[in-house]
């Protein structure tokens, strides 16, 4: 991992911390219902944990492999970096499509498609695994947020 990628992860971690602080300031619970800041708080905490954990893991990996790279190793690393860049571009396109799809098909179908794209094409898993994981993530989330907590989820034109 290059220095720019590590710096970007640190920025994501700091954004997560800022989102968590902002969510806490908005209020986590109001009158025994989720407050306006609960979702930003939870997402910010997760973003910060994942970003800082990845930075720490990479730092430990760099310490363990402090041997200078050979020419073939640097070529393999360049190929891996190019593959990672393609996956990152795909993720950005999937997120842009997700925001557009939320207004058309609503929360559950758009979220299921987003998870499916991320698992299938970025995680490179089988279609069966992709479908099961997508439903396993989105269905409980929709039930918890929409039914149990009675939050108004984004509705689309066709929903």
PDB file of C-alpha atoms in Angstrom, residues 5-19 43-52 55 88 92:
ATOM      1  CA  UNK A   5      -3.538   5.259   0.128  1.00  0.00           C
ATOM      2  CA  UNK A   6      -2.551   5.299   3.791  1.00  0.00           C
ATOM      3  CA  UNK A   7      -3.168   9.051   3.942  1.00  0.00           C
ATOM      4  CA  UNK A   8      -6.578   8.524   2.346  1.00  0.00           C
ATOM      5  CA  UNK A   9      -7.428   5.877   4.951  1.00  0.00           C
ATOM      6  CA  UNK A  10      -6.426   8.240   7.746  1.00  0.00           C
ATOM      7  CA  UNK A  11      -8.679  10.913   6.187  1.00  0.00           C
ATOM      8  CA  UNK A  12     -11.567   8.415   6.082  1.00  0.00           C
ATOM      9  CA  UNK A  13     -10.906   7.598   9.729  1.00  0.00           C
ATOM     10  CA  UNK A  14     -10.993  11.280  10.663  1.00  0.00           C
ATOM     11  CA  UNK A  15     -14.202  11.769   8.658  1.00  0.00           C
ATOM     12  CA  UNK A  16     -15.687   8.850  10.574  1.00  0.00           C
ATOM     13  CA  UNK A  17     -14.705  10.426  13.895  1.00  0.00           C
ATOM     14  CA  UNK A  18     -16.213  13.757  12.796  1.00  0.00           C
ATOM     15  CA  UNK A  19     -19.434  12.037  11.702  1.00  0.00           C
ATOM     16  CA  UNK A  43     -21.701   4.784  10.513  1.00  0.00           C
ATOM     17  CA  UNK A  44     -18.964   7.165  11.675  1.00  0.00           C
ATOM     18  CA  UNK A  45     -17.806   4.746  14.354  1.00  0.00           C
ATOM     19  CA  UNK A  46     -17.682   1.871  11.859  1.00  0.00           C
ATOM     20  CA  UNK A  47     -15.851   3.981   9.275  1.00  0.00           C
ATOM     21  CA  UNK A  48     -13.251   5.113  11.813  1.00  0.00           C
ATOM     22  CA  UNK A  49     -12.695   1.598  13.163  1.00  0.00           C
ATOM     23  CA  UNK A  50     -12.305   0.045   9.723  1.00  0.00           C
ATOM     24  CA  UNK A  51      -9.998   2.802   8.443  1.00  0.00           C
ATOM     25  CA  UNK A  52      -7.711   2.885  11.462  1.00  0.00           C
ATOM     26  CA  UNK A  55      -3.822   1.417   8.648  1.00  0.00           C
ATOM     27  CA  UNK A  88     -12.173   1.263  -6.475  1.00  0.00           C
ATOM     28  CA  UNK A  92     -17.492   4.631  -6.876  1.00  0.00           C
TER      29      UNK A  92
END
